[in-house]
Each structure stands twice: as structure tokens, then as C-alpha cells.
Short mmCIF file of C-alpha atoms in Angstrom, two decimals:
data_model
loop_
_atom_site.label_atom_id
_atom_site.label_comp_id
_atom_site.label_asym_id
_atom_site.label_seq_id
_atom_site.Cartn_x
_atom_site.Cartn_y
_atom_site.Cartn_z
CA UNK A 1 12.42 88.52 -8.03
CA UNK A 2 15.83 86.77 -8.35
CA UNK A 3 15.19 84.11 -5.32
CA UNK A 4 12.15 83.16 -7.83
CA UNK A 5 14.64 82.22 -10.75
CA UNK A 6 16.29 78.84 -10.21
CA UNK A 7 19.72 78.51 -11.71
CA UNK A 8 20.39 75.29 -14.05
CA UNK A 9 21.94 73.04 -11.61
CA UNK A 10 18.66 73.93 -9.29
CA UNK A 11 16.42 73.19 -12.15
CA UNK A 12 18.31 69.89 -13.25
CA UNK A 13 17.79 68.47 -9.95
CA UNK A 14 13.93 69.94 -9.49
CA UNK A 15 13.77 67.58 -12.60
CA UNK A 16 14.36 64.47 -11.11
CA UNK A 17 12.30 65.18 -8.14
CA UNK A 18 9.82 66.12 -10.15
CA UNK A 19 9.87 62.48 -11.96
CA UNK A 20 9.92 60.66 -8.66
CA UNK A 21 6.88 62.78 -7.63
CA UNK A 22 5.17 61.63 -10.71
CA UNK A 23 6.39 57.89 -10.56
CA UNK A 24 4.73 57.80 -6.94
CA UNK A 25 1.34 58.71 -8.56
CA UNK A 26 1.79 56.58 -11.64
CA UNK A 27 2.76 53.58 -8.90
CA UNK A 28 -0.22 54.26 -6.41
CA UNK A 29 -3.13 53.73 -9.16
CA UNK A 30 -3.51 50.12 -8.93
CA UNK A 31 -3.76 49.76 -4.93
CA UNK A 32 -6.65 51.93 -5.33
CA UNK A 33 -9.90 49.99 -5.30
CA UNK A 34 -12.95 49.77 -2.82
CA UNK A 35 -11.67 48.49 0.61
CA UNK A 36 -8.34 49.52 1.08
CA UNK A 37 -7.92 51.83 3.68
CA UNK A 38 -6.33 55.20 3.73
CA UNK A 39 -3.37 54.26 6.19
CA UNK A 40 -2.49 51.29 3.79
CA UNK A 41 -2.10 53.76 0.79
CA UNK A 42 -0.32 56.09 2.85
CA UNK A 43 2.18 53.31 3.87
CA UNK A 44 2.42 51.63 0.34
CA UNK A 45 3.31 55.54 -0.65
CA UNK A 46 5.89 56.23 2.17
CA UNK A 47 7.89 53.08 1.70
CA UNK A 48 7.75 53.59 -2.12
CA UNK A 49 9.61 57.01 -1.71
CA UNK A 50 11.95 55.99 1.33
CA UNK A 51 13.16 52.93 0.00
CA UNK A 52 12.35 52.53 -4.15
CA UNK A 53 13.28 56.26 -4.66
CA UNK A 54 15.70 57.03 -2.08
CA UNK A 55 13.32 60.10 -1.14
CA UNK A 56 11.62 61.76 1.43
CA UNK A 57 8.01 62.49 2.01
CA UNK A 58 7.73 66.70 2.49
CA UNK A 59 4.65 66.39 4.09
CA UNK A 60 5.55 64.04 6.92
CA UNK A 61 6.11 66.30 10.19
CA UNK A 62 5.30 69.37 8.02
CA UNK A 63 4.10 71.75 10.91
CA UNK A 64 3.24 68.49 12.16
CA UNK A 65 1.20 66.75 9.52
CA UNK A 66 1.57 63.25 10.73
CA UNK A 67 1.35 61.24 7.17
CA UNK A 68 3.52 61.15 4.19
CA UNK A 69 0.90 62.00 1.62
CA UNK A 70 -2.44 63.56 1.81
CA UNK A 71 -5.61 61.74 0.82
CA UNK A 72 -8.68 63.73 -0.15
CA UNK A 73 -12.07 61.93 -0.53
CA UNK A 74 -15.52 63.28 -1.93
CA UNK A 75 -16.25 66.28 0.01
CA UNK A 76 -12.66 66.87 1.06
CA UNK A 77 -10.97 69.64 -0.39
CA UNK A 78 -7.66 68.64 0.57
CA UNK A 79 -5.08 67.85 3.61
CA UNK A 80 -6.83 64.42 3.81
CA UNK A 81 -5.14 62.82 6.62
CA UNK A 82 -4.54 58.86 6.06
CA UNK A 83 -6.21 56.60 8.98
CA UNK A 84 -7.14 52.87 8.99
CA UNK A 85 -10.77 53.65 9.71
CA UNK A 86 -11.10 55.23 6.04
CA UNK A 87 -11.90 52.80 3.97
CA UNK A 88 -12.40 53.21 0.42
CA UNK A 89 -16.03 52.55 -1.50
CA UNK A 90 -17.54 52.29 -4.86
CA UNK A 91 -17.98 55.34 -6.11
CA UNK A 92 -15.37 57.38 -4.16
CA UNK A 93 -13.10 60.10 -5.87
CA UNK A 94 -10.23 60.52 -4.20
CA UNK A 95 -7.22 63.07 -4.39
CA UNK A 96 -3.63 61.98 -3.79
CA UNK A 97 -1.23 64.52 -3.37
CA UNK A 98 2.77 63.55 -3.36
CA UNK A 99 5.19 65.92 -2.05
CA UNK A 100 8.98 64.95 -2.43
CA UNK A 101 12.23 65.83 -1.66
CA UNK A 102 15.35 64.82 -3.48
CA UNK A 103 18.61 66.18 -2.54
CA UNK A 104 17.40 68.83 -0.99
CA UNK A 105 15.13 70.22 -3.59
CA UNK A 106 10.79 69.81 -3.33
CA UNK A 107 8.50 68.98 -5.81
CA UNK A 108 4.72 68.74 -5.32
CA UNK A 109 1.92 67.02 -7.65
CA UNK A 110 -1.79 65.59 -7.21
CA UNK A 111 -4.28 63.71 -8.87
CA UNK A 112 -7.84 62.49 -8.78
CA UNK A 113 -8.45 58.85 -8.69
CA UNK A 114 -12.19 56.60 -9.43
CA UNK A 115 -12.74 54.12 -7.26
CA UNK A 116 -15.07 51.88 -9.08
CA UNK A 117 -17.82 53.30 -11.18
CA UNK A 118 -18.37 56.75 -10.10
CA UNK A 119 -21.21 59.28 -10.87
CA UNK A 120 -21.50 61.36 -13.92
CA UNK A 121 -21.01 64.51 -11.72
CA UNK A 122 -17.62 63.47 -10.84
CA UNK A 123 -16.32 62.43 -13.71
CA UNK A 124 -17.22 65.79 -15.07
CA UNK A 125 -16.32 67.63 -11.94
CA UNK A 126 -12.55 65.85 -12.02
CA UNK A 127 -12.09 66.53 -16.02
CA UNK A 128 -13.00 70.13 -15.64
CA UNK A 129 -10.50 70.23 -12.50
CA UNK A 130 -7.95 68.65 -14.79
CA UNK A 131 -8.56 70.63 -17.82
CA UNK A 132 -8.54 73.71 -15.99
CA UNK A 133 -5.13 73.33 -15.22
CA UNK A 134 -4.44 72.34 -18.62
CA UNK A 135 -5.40 75.25 -20.27
CA UNK A 136 -3.66 77.52 -17.99
CA UNK A 137 -0.29 76.01 -19.19
CA UNK A 138 -1.30 76.89 -22.57
CA UNK A 139 -0.46 80.91 -21.77
CA UNK A 140 2.62 80.37 -19.16
CA UNK A 141 5.59 82.21 -21.04
CA UNK A 142 8.24 84.84 -20.26
CA UNK A 143 6.19 88.24 -20.20
CA UNK A 144 2.67 87.37 -19.05
CA UNK A 145 1.64 88.42 -15.79
CA UNK A 146 0.61 85.80 -12.98
CA UNK A 147 -2.94 86.62 -12.46
CA UNK A 148 -3.72 85.10 -16.09
CA UNK A 149 -3.45 81.65 -14.83
CA UNK A 150 -6.33 82.44 -12.48
CA UNK A 151 -7.91 84.20 -14.42
CA UNK A 152 -7.91 81.26 -17.17
CA UNK A 153 -8.95 78.63 -14.60
CA UNK A 154 -11.65 80.82 -12.90
CA UNK A 155 -13.48 81.36 -16.13
CA UNK A 156 -12.79 77.92 -17.03
CA UNK A 157 -14.34 76.47 -13.89
CA UNK A 158 -17.09 78.90 -13.60
CA UNK A 159 -18.33 78.51 -17.26
CA UNK A 160 -18.93 74.93 -16.50
CA UNK A 161 -21.32 76.05 -13.63
CA UNK A 162 -18.43 74.74 -10.75
CA UNK A 163 -16.70 77.10 -8.34
CA UNK A 164 -13.22 77.93 -7.26
CA UNK A 165 -11.89 77.26 -3.45
CA UNK A 166 -10.15 80.52 -3.04
CA UNK A 167 -8.49 80.33 0.43
CA UNK A 168 -5.79 77.93 -1.08
CA UNK A 169 -3.14 78.56 -3.75
CA UNK A 170 -0.24 77.26 -5.89
CA UNK A 171 2.93 78.56 -4.59
CA UNK A 172 6.54 78.66 -5.66
CA UNK A 173 8.78 75.88 -4.79
CA UNK A 174 12.24 75.09 -4.72
CA UNK A 175 14.77 74.61 -1.37
CA UNK A 176 11.64 74.79 0.53
CA UNK A 177 8.20 73.48 -0.15
CA UNK A 178 6.76 76.88 0.15
CA UNK A 179 8.26 79.82 -1.63
CA UNK A 180 7.02 83.11 -3.61
CA UNK A 181 5.00 83.58 -5.70
CA UNK A 182 1.36 82.91 -4.72
CA UNK A 183 -0.22 81.45 -7.33
CA UNK A 184 -4.12 82.49 -7.31
CA UNK A 185 -6.42 80.05 -9.21
CA UNK A 186 -9.18 83.19 -9.59
CA UNK A 187 -8.24 86.43 -10.90
CA UNK A 188 -6.80 89.14 -8.67
CA UNK A 189 -4.48 91.74 -10.54
CA UNK A 190 -2.83 92.64 -7.91
CA UNK A 191 -0.99 89.47 -8.43
CA UNK A 192 0.69 90.97 -11.40
CA UNK A 193 4.21 89.20 -11.23
CA UNK A 194 5.67 88.99 -14.48
CA UNK A 195 6.94 85.46 -15.10
CA UNK A 196 10.05 84.85 -16.27
CA UNK A 197 12.18 81.70 -17.31
CA UNK A 198 13.35 79.95 -14.70
CA UNK A 199 10.83 80.38 -12.23
CA UNK A 200 9.17 77.07 -10.96
CA UNK A 201 5.49 77.24 -9.19
CA UNK A 202 2.87 74.67 -8.69
CA UNK A 203 -0.61 75.19 -10.27
CA UNK A 204 -3.07 73.37 -7.96
CA UNK A 205 -7.07 74.42 -9.05
CA UNK A 206 -9.30 72.79 -5.91
CA UNK A 207 -12.83 73.22 -7.18
CA UNK A 208 -16.32 72.11 -6.06
CA UNK A 209 -19.44 71.00 -7.30
CA UNK A 210 -21.39 73.37 -5.20
CA UNK A 211 -20.42 76.86 -3.60
CA UNK A 212 -16.50 77.36 -2.93
CA UNK A 213 -17.03 78.01 0.47
CA UNK A 214 -14.80 75.31 3.00
CA UNK A 215 -14.17 74.61 6.49
CA UNK A 216 -11.63 73.17 9.00
CA UNK A 217 -12.24 69.97 10.55
CA UNK A 218 -11.03 69.41 14.46
CA UNK A 219 -8.24 67.63 13.59
CA UNK A 220 -6.70 71.14 12.34
CA UNK A 221 -5.74 69.76 8.77
CA UNK A 222 -8.69 67.99 6.42
CA UNK A 223 -10.65 70.84 4.68
CA UNK A 224 -14.05 70.09 3.46
CA UNK A 225 -16.63 71.72 1.60
CA UNK A 226 -18.55 73.53 3.92
CA UNK A 227 -21.77 72.50 1.78
CA UNK A 228 -21.29 68.72 1.39
CA UNK A 229 -20.43 68.75 -2.23
CA UNK A 230 -17.84 66.90 -3.99
CA UNK A 231 -14.32 68.60 -4.77
CA UNK A 232 -11.51 67.21 -7.07
CA UNK A 233 -8.11 68.90 -7.80
CA UNK A 234 -5.00 68.14 -9.89
CA UNK A 235 -1.54 69.93 -9.52
CA UNK A 236 1.63 69.77 -11.11
CA UNK A 237 5.02 71.85 -10.44
CA UNK A 238 5.84 74.06 -13.83
CA UNK A 239 8.97 75.43 -14.82
CA UNK A 240 8.49 78.62 -17.37
CA UNK A 241 11.15 78.11 -20.12
CA UNK A 242 12.36 80.40 -23.02
CA UNK A 243 9.04 79.52 -25.26
CA UNK A 244 6.52 78.13 -22.66
CA UNK A 245 6.84 75.85 -19.70
CA UNK A 246 7.85 72.17 -18.64
CA UNK A 247 5.65 69.87 -16.75
CA UNK A 248 8.16 68.81 -13.86
CA UNK A 249 5.68 66.56 -12.87
CA UNK A 250 4.50 65.14 -15.65
CA UNK A 251 3.05 61.48 -15.76
CA UNK A 252 2.36 58.85 -18.46
CA UNK A 253 -1.52 59.07 -18.85
CA UNK A 254 -1.76 63.04 -19.47
CA UNK A 255 -3.49 64.50 -22.56
CA UNK A 256 -0.49 67.19 -22.26
CA UNK A 257 2.76 67.08 -23.74
CA UNK A 258 5.55 67.19 -21.10
CA UNK A 259 7.00 70.14 -22.81
CA UNK A 260 4.41 73.05 -24.17
CA UNK A 261 5.63 75.64 -26.50
CA UNK A 262 3.33 78.83 -25.69
CA UNK A 263 5.13 81.50 -28.65
CA UNK A 264 4.58 81.00 -31.98
#
């Protein structure tokens, strides 16, 4: 358990890393237009991370991943590999997933972007994905059990007639990219770790417009919905505080506060 609790010094470093991760997502939005290819998006982010922010991409080279960011379009659930042949078009929905290492500490965040005019379904799916994450944050505080996060997300997503991907989860994060605990986005009472002040982990629900099943493509990375339905994901790196949580990867367009108080 103690390895999951970050010291004040570690938290300070992760706040810095989280701010940089958020700034990459804030920066890239203006470039996401029809006719740009995903390799160009990758290069813009890579250069910004390396040269502007003096940081490192956690994705590049991770278990052999070949690019600096993940770009997942429409029915791609996660881990989309940028390439020159993949061109954004009007109506697409796109997840950009950014993971930064700064001063040897990792943070991780992703968000959805609309390319031009998107369908009502696309907008609703993305809205529910974001709101499911937001709703879970309203319950985080010391003393609650970790499975409560997944229970809240699953209940909200399924009440809106969408489905939760179960194969992938949030995770502890700090000096390494993926640490304990596993943060499931569905209810599992075996996931009964009690939250304590100083824990830092990601919450990153992936939700599908159709069924929850997914498949891995031949590249060994790209995950798609099995039924070809749309998928959406939002992710933040979260710090458990005395009375709630801080969103370490908070961005300027959020509809939540950066510091959330959940103890009356």
C-alpha cells in the first residue's frame, strides 16, 4: 500500500508533469482539421513535448510503440498508431492520448475532438464518456473503496444505453508509467482497495456506442470495437487529497474544477 502513496516531493513533480500533459492537449486542438494526417499530428505533439516543454513522451518506445502519441479515430477504442496514410475527415471523432515524463515522473491524459460537423450520436457518446469520468470524481476521497469509481461509471454509461470496455483500465502512475492499483471502469467488489491521501492514478473510461467487445488489429496495438461502432474515451491523472481530489491534468475547457472537494 505504501508504494501507492506519493510523498509531497513526488506530488510536486507530478503536478508539473500533469500541467505539461494538459498543455499538449490544449495546444493540439487547433491543428485537428479535415485533411491533416495523423503522422503530422504526432510530429507536432512530439516537437512540442521535446522542444517547447523539455519533456519526454512516455509512449515512444514503450514496449515497442513506434510513435509519441496515440490517435484513435471513430471505431478505434485506444492505442491508434499515427501514420501518413490516415487522414482526418469531416465528421470524425478523434481521441488524442498524451503521456509525459518530466523529472522522471509520468502523467497521462486523453480527450475527444470533433473534426468539423459530427453526428448527434458522436456528440452524445463523447459527452457521456466525459460525464462518466466527471461523475466518478465527485466521489473520490480518502476512505472510499476503489470499485466505487467503476460502479459510478458503469451505471451512468449503461443508463445512457452505451457500453463500457472492460479489457482496459486506469492505473496507478508515478515513477513508472503503469503502477498499482488497477482502476476498473465497471463494478467489481474484489477491487476493494481503500483510497488514501497521496494516491495518484488515472481514470480513463472507454465507452462504445454498440457492444463492449473489442479486437486487436494485426499491428499488435490498435484496438477497435468488434461491431464497428463508435468509441470514445476521456482520461485524467488524479491525486487523492484530504477532502477530495485534484485533477493533475486539468485543462482550460473543463466543466469541472481543478480541485474537487467531496467532504462536507
